[in-house]
PDB file of C-alpha atoms in Angstrom:
ATOM      1  CA  MET A   1     -23.614 -19.746  -7.753  1.00 89.00           C
ATOM      2  CA  SER A   2     -26.971 -18.057  -8.270  1.00 92.00           C
ATOM      3  CA  PHE A   3     -27.246 -14.271  -8.513  1.00 92.00           C
ATOM      4  CA  GLU A   4     -29.111 -14.279  -5.193  1.00 91.00           C
ATOM      5  CA  GLU A   5     -26.184 -16.101  -3.570  1.00 90.00           C
ATOM      6  CA  PHE A   6     -23.807 -13.634  -5.190  1.00 92.00           C
ATOM      7  CA  GLU A   7     -25.687 -10.696  -3.672  1.00 91.00           C
ATOM      8  CA  MET A   8     -25.414 -12.227  -0.198  1.00 92.00           C
ATOM      9  CA  MET A   9     -21.712 -12.973  -0.523  1.00 93.00           C
ATOM     10  CA  GLU A  10     -19.287 -11.250   1.824  1.00 91.00           C
ATOM     11  CA  TYR A  11     -16.337  -9.702   0.005  1.00 91.00           C
ATOM     12  CA  PRO A  12     -13.263  -7.823   1.269  1.00 93.00           C
ATOM     13  CA  PHE A  13     -13.141  -4.058   1.143  1.00 95.00           C
ATOM     14  CA  GLY A  14     -11.232  -2.594  -1.798  1.00 94.00           C
ATOM     15  CA  TRP A  15     -11.987  -5.393  -4.223  1.00 95.00           C
ATOM     16  CA  LYS A  16     -14.226  -4.994  -7.265  1.00 94.00           C
ATOM     17  CA  VAL A  17     -16.809  -7.773  -7.381  1.00 94.00           C
ATOM     18  CA  GLU A  18     -18.624  -8.775 -10.572  1.00 94.00           C
ATOM     19  CA  TYR A  19     -20.992 -11.581 -11.543  1.00 93.00           C
ATOM     20  CA  ALA A  20     -20.576 -13.480 -14.793  1.00 94.00           C
ATOM     21  CA  LYS A  21     -21.690 -16.934 -15.971  1.00 90.00           C
ATOM     22  CA  GLY A  22     -22.668 -18.071 -12.515  1.00 92.00           C
ATOM     23  CA  GLN A  23     -19.416 -17.025 -10.886  1.00 93.00           C
ATOM     24  CA  ALA A  24     -18.228 -14.210  -8.645  1.00 93.00           C
ATOM     25  CA  ILE A  25     -15.182 -12.481 -10.101  1.00 94.00           C
ATOM     26  CA  LEU A  26     -13.019 -10.502  -7.681  1.00 94.00           C
ATOM     27  CA  SER A  27     -10.303  -8.145  -8.848  1.00 94.00           C
ATOM     28  CA  PRO A  28      -8.283  -5.559  -6.880  1.00 95.00           C
ATOM     29  CA  ARG A  29      -9.186  -1.942  -7.505  1.00 94.00           C
ATOM     30  CA  ASP A  30      -6.336   0.192  -8.772  1.00 92.00           C
ATOM     31  CA  VAL A  31      -6.444   2.554  -5.792  1.00 95.00           C
ATOM     32  CA  ILE A  32      -3.443   3.835  -3.830  1.00 95.00           C
ATOM     33  CA  ILE A  33      -3.734   5.126  -0.253  1.00 97.00           C
ATOM     34  CA  ARG A  34      -1.358   7.974   0.568  1.00 96.00           C
ATOM     35  CA  THR A  35       0.184   8.183   4.026  1.00 97.00           C
ATOM     36  CA  LYS A  36       2.293  10.639   6.024  1.00 97.00           C
ATOM     37  CA  LEU A  37       4.716  10.174   8.919  1.00 98.00           C
ATOM     38  CA  THR A  38       6.025  12.850  11.271  1.00 97.00           C
ATOM     39  CA  LEU A  39       9.667  12.064  11.981  1.00 96.00           C
ATOM     40  CA  THR A  40      10.980  11.571  15.502  1.00 94.00           C
ATOM     41  CA  PRO A  41      14.233   9.859  16.547  1.00 92.00           C
ATOM     42  CA  ARG A  42      13.840   6.134  17.093  1.00 92.00           C
ATOM     43  CA  SER A  43      16.180   3.587  18.601  1.00 89.00           C
ATOM     44  CA  LEU A  44      16.379   0.116  17.091  1.00 84.00           C
ATOM     45  CA  PRO A  45      19.088  -2.410  17.954  1.00 85.00           C
ATOM     46  CA  PRO A  46      20.971  -3.267  14.743  1.00 85.00           C
ATOM     47  CA  THR A  47      20.322  -6.782  13.489  1.00 90.00           C
ATOM     48  CA  TYR A  48      21.233  -6.595   9.820  1.00 91.00           C
ATOM     49  CA  HIS A  49      24.122  -5.045   7.957  1.00 90.00           C
ATOM     50  CA  LEU A  50      22.572  -2.110   6.125  1.00 94.00           C
ATOM     51  CA  MET A  51      24.309  -0.938   2.970  1.00 95.00           C
ATOM     52  CA  ALA A  52      23.943   2.227   0.937  1.00 96.00           C
ATOM     53  CA  ILE A  53      22.376   1.738  -2.485  1.00 95.00           C
ATOM     54  CA  ASP A  54      24.978   0.738  -5.061  1.00 93.00           C
ATOM     55  CA  PRO A  55      24.212   0.872  -8.827  1.00 94.00           C
ATOM     56  CA  THR A  56      26.355  -2.229  -9.354  1.00 94.00           C
ATOM     57  CA  PHE A  57      23.599  -4.143  -7.516  1.00 95.00           C
ATOM     58  CA  LYS A  58      20.916  -3.325 -10.110  1.00 96.00           C
ATOM     59  CA  ALA A  59      20.536  -6.954 -11.190  1.00 96.00           C
ATOM     60  CA  PRO A  60      20.023  -8.282  -7.620  1.00 96.00           C
ATOM     61  CA  MET A  61      17.591  -5.414  -6.993  1.00 97.00           C
ATOM     62  CA  ILE A  62      15.515  -6.411 -10.006  1.00 98.00           C
ATOM     63  CA  GLU A  63      15.519 -10.054  -8.929  1.00 97.00           C
ATOM     64  CA  ALA A  64      14.474  -9.068  -5.392  1.00 97.00           C
ATOM     65  CA  PHE A  65      11.679  -6.884  -6.785  1.00 98.00           C
ATOM     66  CA  TYR A  66      10.347  -9.778  -8.840  1.00 98.00           C
ATOM     67  CA  ASP A  67      10.539 -12.185  -5.889  1.00 97.00           C
ATOM     68  CA  ALA A  68       8.771  -9.761  -3.551  1.00 97.00           C
ATOM     69  CA  PHE A  69       5.931  -8.746  -5.877  1.00 96.00           C
ATOM     70  CA  GLN A  70       5.271 -11.735  -8.136  1.00 95.00           C
ATOM     71  CA  ASP A  71       2.292 -12.860  -6.014  1.00 92.00           C
ATOM     72  CA  SER A  72       1.127  -9.446  -4.822  1.00 95.00           C
ATOM     73  CA  VAL A  73      -2.210  -7.726  -5.480  1.00 95.00           C
ATOM     74  CA  GLU A  74      -0.361  -4.909  -7.242  1.00 95.00           C
ATOM     75  CA  PHE A  75       0.411  -7.324 -10.075  1.00 96.00           C
ATOM     76  CA  CYS A  76      -2.721  -9.460  -9.973  1.00 92.00           C
ATOM     77  CA  ASN A  77      -3.198 -11.272 -13.318  1.00 91.00           C
ATOM     78  CA  TRP A  78       0.110  -9.950 -14.698  1.00 96.00           C
ATOM     79  CA  SER A  79       2.319 -12.374 -16.575  1.00 96.00           C
ATOM     80  CA  ALA A  80       5.718 -13.252 -15.127  1.00 97.00           C
ATOM     81  CA  GLU A  81       7.351 -11.487 -18.063  1.00 97.00           C
ATOM     82  CA  ALA A  82       5.375  -8.286 -17.496  1.00 98.00           C
ATOM     83  CA  ILE A  83       6.244  -8.245 -13.781  1.00 98.00           C
ATOM     84  CA  TRP A  84       9.933  -8.711 -14.588  1.00 98.00           C
ATOM     85  CA  GLU A  85       9.815  -5.867 -17.123  1.00 98.00           C
ATOM     86  CA  ASN A  86       8.165  -3.636 -14.529  1.00 97.00           C
ATOM     87  CA  ALA A  87      10.883  -4.553 -12.030  1.00 98.00           C
ATOM     88  CA  GLU A  88      13.588  -3.579 -14.526  1.00 98.00           C
ATOM     89  CA  LYS A  89      11.841  -0.294 -15.334  1.00 97.00           C
ATOM     90  CA  SER A  90      11.243   0.604 -11.666  1.00 97.00           C
ATOM     91  CA  ILE A  91      14.879   0.105 -10.658  1.00 97.00           C
ATOM     92  CA  GLU A  92      16.255   1.818 -13.764  1.00 97.00           C
ATOM     93  CA  ASP A  93      13.864   4.759 -13.340  1.00 97.00           C
ATOM     94  CA  PHE A  94      15.015   5.193  -9.737  1.00 97.00           C
ATOM     95  CA  PHE A  95      18.669   5.515 -10.671  1.00 96.00           C
ATOM     96  CA  LYS A  96      17.891   7.839 -13.594  1.00 96.00           C
ATOM     97  CA  GLY A  97      15.783  10.106 -11.386  1.00 95.00           C
ATOM     98  CA  ARG A  98      12.555   9.495 -13.265  1.00 94.00           C
ATOM     99  CA  ARG A  99      10.743   8.629 -10.036  1.00 92.00           C
ATOM    100  CA  GLY A 100      12.147  11.676  -8.252  1.00 95.00           C
ATOM    101  CA  GLU A 101      15.586  12.669  -7.048  1.00 96.00           C
ATOM    102  CA  PRO A 102      17.222   9.556  -5.535  1.00 97.00           C
ATOM    103  CA  LEU A 103      18.242  10.075  -1.907  1.00 97.00           C
ATOM    104  CA  ALA A 104      21.364   8.778  -0.160  1.00 95.00           C
ATOM    105  CA  CYS A 105      19.318   7.410   2.760  1.00 97.00           C
ATOM    106  CA  SER A 106      18.114   4.583   0.481  1.00 98.00           C
ATOM    107  CA  LEU A 107      19.345   1.257   1.824  1.00 97.00           C
ATOM    108  CA  MET A 108      19.576  -2.451   1.148  1.00 97.00           C
ATOM    109  CA  VAL A 109      20.309  -5.627   3.082  1.00 97.00           C
ATOM    110  CA  VAL A 110      22.563  -8.050   1.215  1.00 95.00           C
ATOM    111  CA  GLU A 111      23.298 -11.677   2.038  1.00 92.00           C
ATOM    112  CA  PRO A 112      27.141 -11.615   2.075  1.00 88.00           C
ATOM    113  CA  GLN A 113      27.860 -15.021   0.568  1.00 89.00           C
ATOM    114  CA  THR A 114      25.382 -15.026  -2.325  1.00 90.00           C
ATOM    115  CA  GLN A 115      25.112 -11.233  -2.745  1.00 90.00           C
ATOM    116  CA  THR A 116      21.351 -11.721  -2.775  1.00 94.00           C
ATOM    117  CA  ILE A 117      19.324  -8.692  -1.732  1.00 96.00           C
ATOM    118  CA  LEU A 118      17.030  -9.575   1.158  1.00 97.00           C
ATOM    119  CA  GLY A 119      15.476  -6.138   1.551  1.00 97.00           C
ATOM    120  CA  LEU A 120      15.457  -2.820  -0.259  1.00 98.00           C
ATOM    121  CA  VAL A 121      14.142   0.648   0.560  1.00 98.00           C
ATOM    122  CA  LEU A 122      14.306   3.536  -1.907  1.00 98.00           C
ATOM    123  CA  PHE A 123      13.630   7.170  -1.025  1.00 98.00           C
ATOM    124  CA  VAL A 124      13.161  10.029  -3.470  1.00 97.00           C
ATOM    125  CA  GLU A 125      12.414  13.737  -3.311  1.00 96.00           C
ATOM    126  CA  LYS A 126       9.745  14.853  -5.737  1.00 91.00           C
ATOM    127  CA  GLU A 127       6.989  17.367  -6.272  1.00 84.00           C
ATOM    128  CA  ASP A 128       3.691  16.295  -4.757  1.00 78.00           C
ATOM    129  CA  ARG A 129       0.979  16.391  -7.407  1.00 74.00           C
ATOM    130  CA  TYR A 130      -1.633  17.390  -4.835  1.00 71.00           C
ATOM    131  CA  SER A 131       0.159  20.308  -3.164  1.00 71.00           C
ATOM    132  CA  GLU A 132       2.911  21.052  -5.750  1.00 74.00           C
ATOM    133  CA  GLU A 133       5.375  21.096  -2.836  1.00 82.00           C
ATOM    134  CA  ARG A 134       8.512  18.975  -2.799  1.00 89.00           C
ATOM    135  CA  HIS A 135       8.221  16.002  -0.447  1.00 93.00           C
ATOM    136  CA  ILE A 136      10.410  13.128   0.678  1.00 96.00           C
ATOM    137  CA  LYS A 137       8.733   9.899  -0.366  1.00 97.00           C
ATOM    138  CA  LEU A 138       9.318   6.271   0.554  1.00 97.00           C
ATOM    139  CA  ASP A 139       9.184   5.218  -3.073  1.00 96.00           C
ATOM    140  CA  LEU A 140       9.764   1.475  -2.745  1.00 97.00           C
ATOM    141  CA  LEU A 141       9.991  -0.922   0.165  1.00 98.00           C
ATOM    142  CA  LEU A 142      10.405  -4.634  -0.377  1.00 97.00           C
ATOM    143  CA  VAL A 143      11.540  -7.722   1.472  1.00 97.00           C
ATOM    144  CA  ARG A 144      11.997 -11.039  -0.276  1.00 96.00           C
ATOM    145  CA  SER A 145       9.142 -13.484   0.254  1.00 94.00           C
ATOM    146  CA  GLY A 146      11.245 -15.878   2.339  1.00 92.00           C
ATOM    147  CA  ASP A 147      12.609 -13.158   4.639  1.00 94.00           C
ATOM    148  CA  ARG A 148       9.482 -11.352   5.777  1.00 93.00           C
ATOM    149  CA  ARG A 149       8.402 -10.841   9.398  1.00 91.00           C
ATOM    150  CA  LYS A 150      12.038 -10.659  10.511  1.00 93.00           C
ATOM    151  CA  GLY A 151      12.144  -6.892  10.999  1.00 94.00           C
ATOM    152  CA  ILE A 152      14.173  -6.172   7.857  1.00 96.00           C
ATOM    153  CA  GLY A 153      11.793  -3.568   6.455  1.00 96.00           C
ATOM    154  CA  THR A 154      11.338  -1.847   9.816  1.00 96.00           C
ATOM    155  CA  GLU A 155      15.090  -1.657  10.422  1.00 96.00           C
ATOM    156  CA  MET A 156      15.808  -0.216   6.971  1.00 97.00           C
ATOM    157  CA  VAL A 157      13.096   2.438   7.194  1.00 97.00           C
ATOM    158  CA  THR A 158      14.003   3.339  10.790  1.00 97.00           C
ATOM    159  CA  SER A 159      17.650   3.861   9.836  1.00 96.00           C
ATOM    160  CA  ALA A 160      16.724   5.960   6.799  1.00 97.00           C
ATOM    161  CA  MET A 161      14.184   7.939   8.823  1.00 96.00           C
ATOM    162  CA  ASN A 162      16.775   8.763  11.496  1.00 96.00           C
ATOM    163  CA  GLN A 163      19.169   9.994   8.811  1.00 96.00           C
ATOM    164  CA  LEU A 164      16.505  12.267   7.369  1.00 97.00           C
ATOM    165  CA  GLN A 165      15.433  13.540  10.783  1.00 95.00           C
ATOM    166  CA  LYS A 166      19.023  14.535  11.623  1.00 94.00           C
ATOM    167  CA  LYS A 167      19.063  16.629   8.432  1.00 95.00           C
ATOM    168  CA  GLY A 168      16.001  18.549   9.574  1.00 95.00           C
ATOM    169  CA  ILE A 169      13.353  16.673   7.590  1.00 96.00           C
ATOM    170  CA  GLU A 170      10.115  16.740   9.567  1.00 95.00           C
ATOM    171  CA  GLU A 171       7.885  14.396   7.593  1.00 96.00           C
ATOM    172  CA  ILE A 172       7.913  11.769   4.865  1.00 97.00           C
ATOM    173  CA  TYR A 173       5.220  10.325   2.659  1.00 97.00           C
ATOM    174  CA  SER A 174       4.443   6.823   1.488  1.00 97.00           C
ATOM    175  CA  ALA A 175       1.568   4.850  -0.034  1.00 96.00           C
ATOM    176  CA  TYR A 176       0.085   1.377  -0.186  1.00 97.00           C
ATOM    177  CA  HIS A 177      -2.345  -0.472  -2.435  1.00 97.00           C
ATOM    178  CA  ILE A 178      -5.911  -0.525  -1.132  1.00 97.00           C
ATOM    179  CA  CYS A 179      -5.991  -4.351  -1.194  1.00 96.00           C
ATOM    180  CA  ASN A 180      -2.511  -4.971   0.199  1.00 96.00           C
ATOM    181  CA  THR A 181      -3.400  -5.628   3.832  1.00 94.00           C
ATOM    182  CA  MET A 182       0.186  -6.605   4.714  1.00 94.00           C
ATOM    183  CA  SER A 183       1.474  -3.232   3.554  1.00 96.00           C
ATOM    184  CA  GLN A 184      -1.425  -1.443   5.223  1.00 96.00           C
ATOM    185  CA  ASN A 185      -0.715  -3.150   8.539  1.00 96.00           C
ATOM    186  CA  TRP A 186       2.993  -2.379   8.320  1.00 97.00           C
ATOM    187  CA  HIS A 187       2.399   1.324   7.573  1.00 97.00           C
ATOM    188  CA  ARG A 188      -0.041   1.674  10.470  1.00 97.00           C
ATOM    189  CA  LYS A 189       2.199  -0.202  12.914  1.00 96.00           C
ATOM    190  CA  PHE A 190       5.165   1.960  11.946  1.00 97.00           C
ATOM    191  CA  GLY A 191       3.134   5.107  12.582  1.00 97.00           C
ATOM    192  CA  PHE A 192       2.104   6.337   9.136  1.00 98.00           C
ATOM    193  CA  GLN A 193      -1.230   8.166   9.021  1.00 97.00           C
ATOM    194  CA  GLU A 194      -3.550   7.715   6.059  1.00 97.00           C
ATOM    195  CA  ILE A 195      -4.523  10.680   3.882  1.00 96.00           C
ATOM    196  CA  TYR A 196      -7.941   9.754   2.545  1.00 95.00           C
ATOM    197  CA  ASP A 197      -9.282  11.280  -0.655  1.00 94.00           C
ATOM    198  CA  PRO A 198     -13.038  11.588  -1.391  1.00 95.00           C
ATOM    199  CA  PHE A 199     -13.034   8.535  -3.673  1.00 95.00           C
ATOM    200  CA  TYR A 200     -11.690   6.316  -0.881  1.00 96.00           C
ATOM    201  CA  LEU A 201     -14.173   7.768   1.608  1.00 96.00           C
ATOM    202  CA  ARG A 202     -17.012   7.087  -0.825  1.00 96.00           C
ATOM    203  CA  LEU A 203     -15.849   3.486  -1.320  1.00 95.00           C
ATOM    204  CA  LYS A 204     -15.707   2.949   2.439  1.00 96.00           C
ATOM    205  CA  TYR A 205     -19.170   4.400   2.968  1.00 96.00           C
ATOM    206  CA  ALA A 206     -20.642   2.327   0.132  1.00 95.00           C
ATOM    207  CA  TRP A 207     -19.033  -0.877   1.441  1.00 96.00           C
ATOM    208  CA  PHE A 208     -20.562  -0.444   4.898  1.00 97.00           C
ATOM    209  CA  ARG A 209     -23.924   0.470   3.375  1.00 96.00           C
ATOM    210  CA  HIS A 210     -23.869  -2.778   1.392  1.00 95.00           C
ATOM    211  CA  GLU A 211     -22.852  -4.757   4.482  1.00 96.00           C
ATOM    212  CA  ILE A 212     -25.827  -3.322   6.409  1.00 97.00           C
ATOM    213  CA  TRP A 213     -28.179  -4.324   3.607  1.00 96.00           C
ATOM    214  CA  ARG A 214     -26.641  -7.802   3.409  1.00 95.00           C
ATOM    215  CA  HIS A 215     -26.870  -8.373   7.161  1.00 96.00           C
ATOM    216  CA  GLU A 216     -30.508  -7.231   7.209  1.00 95.00           C
ATOM    217  CA  LYS A 217     -31.391  -9.625   4.372  1.00 94.00           C
ATOM    218  CA  LEU A 218     -29.680 -12.522   6.165  1.00 93.00           C
ATOM    219  CA  GLY A 219     -31.222 -11.668   9.524  1.00 92.00           C
ATOM    220  CA  LEU A 220     -27.823 -11.068  11.140  1.00 91.00           C
ATOM    221  CA  ASP A 221     -28.971  -8.322  13.482  1.00 92.00           C
ATOM    222  CA  GLU A 222     -26.199  -8.460  16.093  1.00 93.00           C
ATOM    223  CA  LYS A 223     -23.678  -6.482  13.997  1.00 92.00           C
ATOM    224  CA  ILE A 224     -25.997  -4.004  12.304  1.00 96.00           C
ATOM    225  CA  GLU A 225     -25.715  -1.229  14.903  1.00 96.00           C
ATOM    226  CA  ALA A 226     -21.904  -1.277  14.722  1.00 97.00           C
ATOM    227  CA  LEU A 227     -22.045  -1.274  10.917  1.00 97.00           C
ATOM    228  CA  ILE A 228     -24.422   1.713  10.935  1.00 97.00           C
ATOM    229  CA  GLN A 229     -22.024   3.636  13.165  1.00 97.00           C
ATOM    230  CA  GLU A 230     -19.155   2.890  10.761  1.00 97.00           C
ATOM    231  CA  LYS A 231     -21.270   3.915   7.762  1.00 97.00           C
ATOM    232  CA  ASP A 232     -22.283   7.186   9.396  1.00 97.00           C
ATOM    233  CA  TYR A 233     -18.680   7.951  10.350  1.00 97.00           C
ATOM    234  CA  TRP A 234     -17.357   7.575   6.804  1.00 97.00           C
ATOM    235  CA  PHE A 235     -20.316   9.512   5.410  1.00 96.00           C
ATOM    236  CA  SER A 236     -19.511  12.374   7.803  1.00 96.00           C
ATOM    237  CA  GLN A 237     -15.972  12.541   6.380  1.00 95.00           C
ATOM    238  CA  LEU A 238     -17.211  12.978   2.820  1.00 95.00           C
ATOM    239  CA  PRO A 239     -17.170  16.437   1.221  1.00 93.00           C
ATOM    240  CA  GLU A 240     -20.663  17.754   0.598  1.00 90.00           C
ATOM    241  CA  GLU A 241     -20.457  17.280  -3.161  1.00 91.00           C
ATOM    242  CA  TRP A 242     -19.701  13.569  -2.721  1.00 90.00           C
ATOM    243  CA  ARG A 243     -22.701  12.861  -0.503  1.00 86.00           C
ATOM    244  CA  TYR A 244     -25.130  11.213  -2.882  1.00 76.00           C
TER     245      TYR A 244
END
């Protein structure tokens, strides 16, 4: 690939793109998008047997974590050993309160015969580093790779959310990786609203600005007006000091 071809290449938003030795190198940016959900009661016909979190299931939790995240963008270019160690640390930190105060609304779905965890959702209460207020956070949501798109994650979070809402909790927070489109789509479909920081807004503006330039160079005029509108929108959201 020539450098000219590299410049004209379309690349997904959120990824860092570099050119080296005639190749385009894409790597996910380490950016997390915060989200917030206002709680309202929801009805959802029960499909799975939801169980309260049990410390005796630590080992199946770790195995489920590894299965769910081994091919994810969050662990891009990590070794299998490093991912497993992170899984162990994440589960252990939850039970020891290092990730925030563990909440009883945390749930799991267990296959009864094998005792394999199919899905897991962990909630914590912790101080928000942006506002210094204590918030309820969806700290971890996972579904094993072979059990996705079956409604497991939605059912677990809905059940936990209803428990919290009955206790007077009005909102919860969550987050997803900027390059994890599956997680992004799930959060949006469930009703979470993104909380964009200036860095994200700047990335979005810059991406659309590059796309306009690329389309102009390639003579692809039919999409330019829509791209300009998107660019101007994200620029308008930027704080004054970030507009350069």
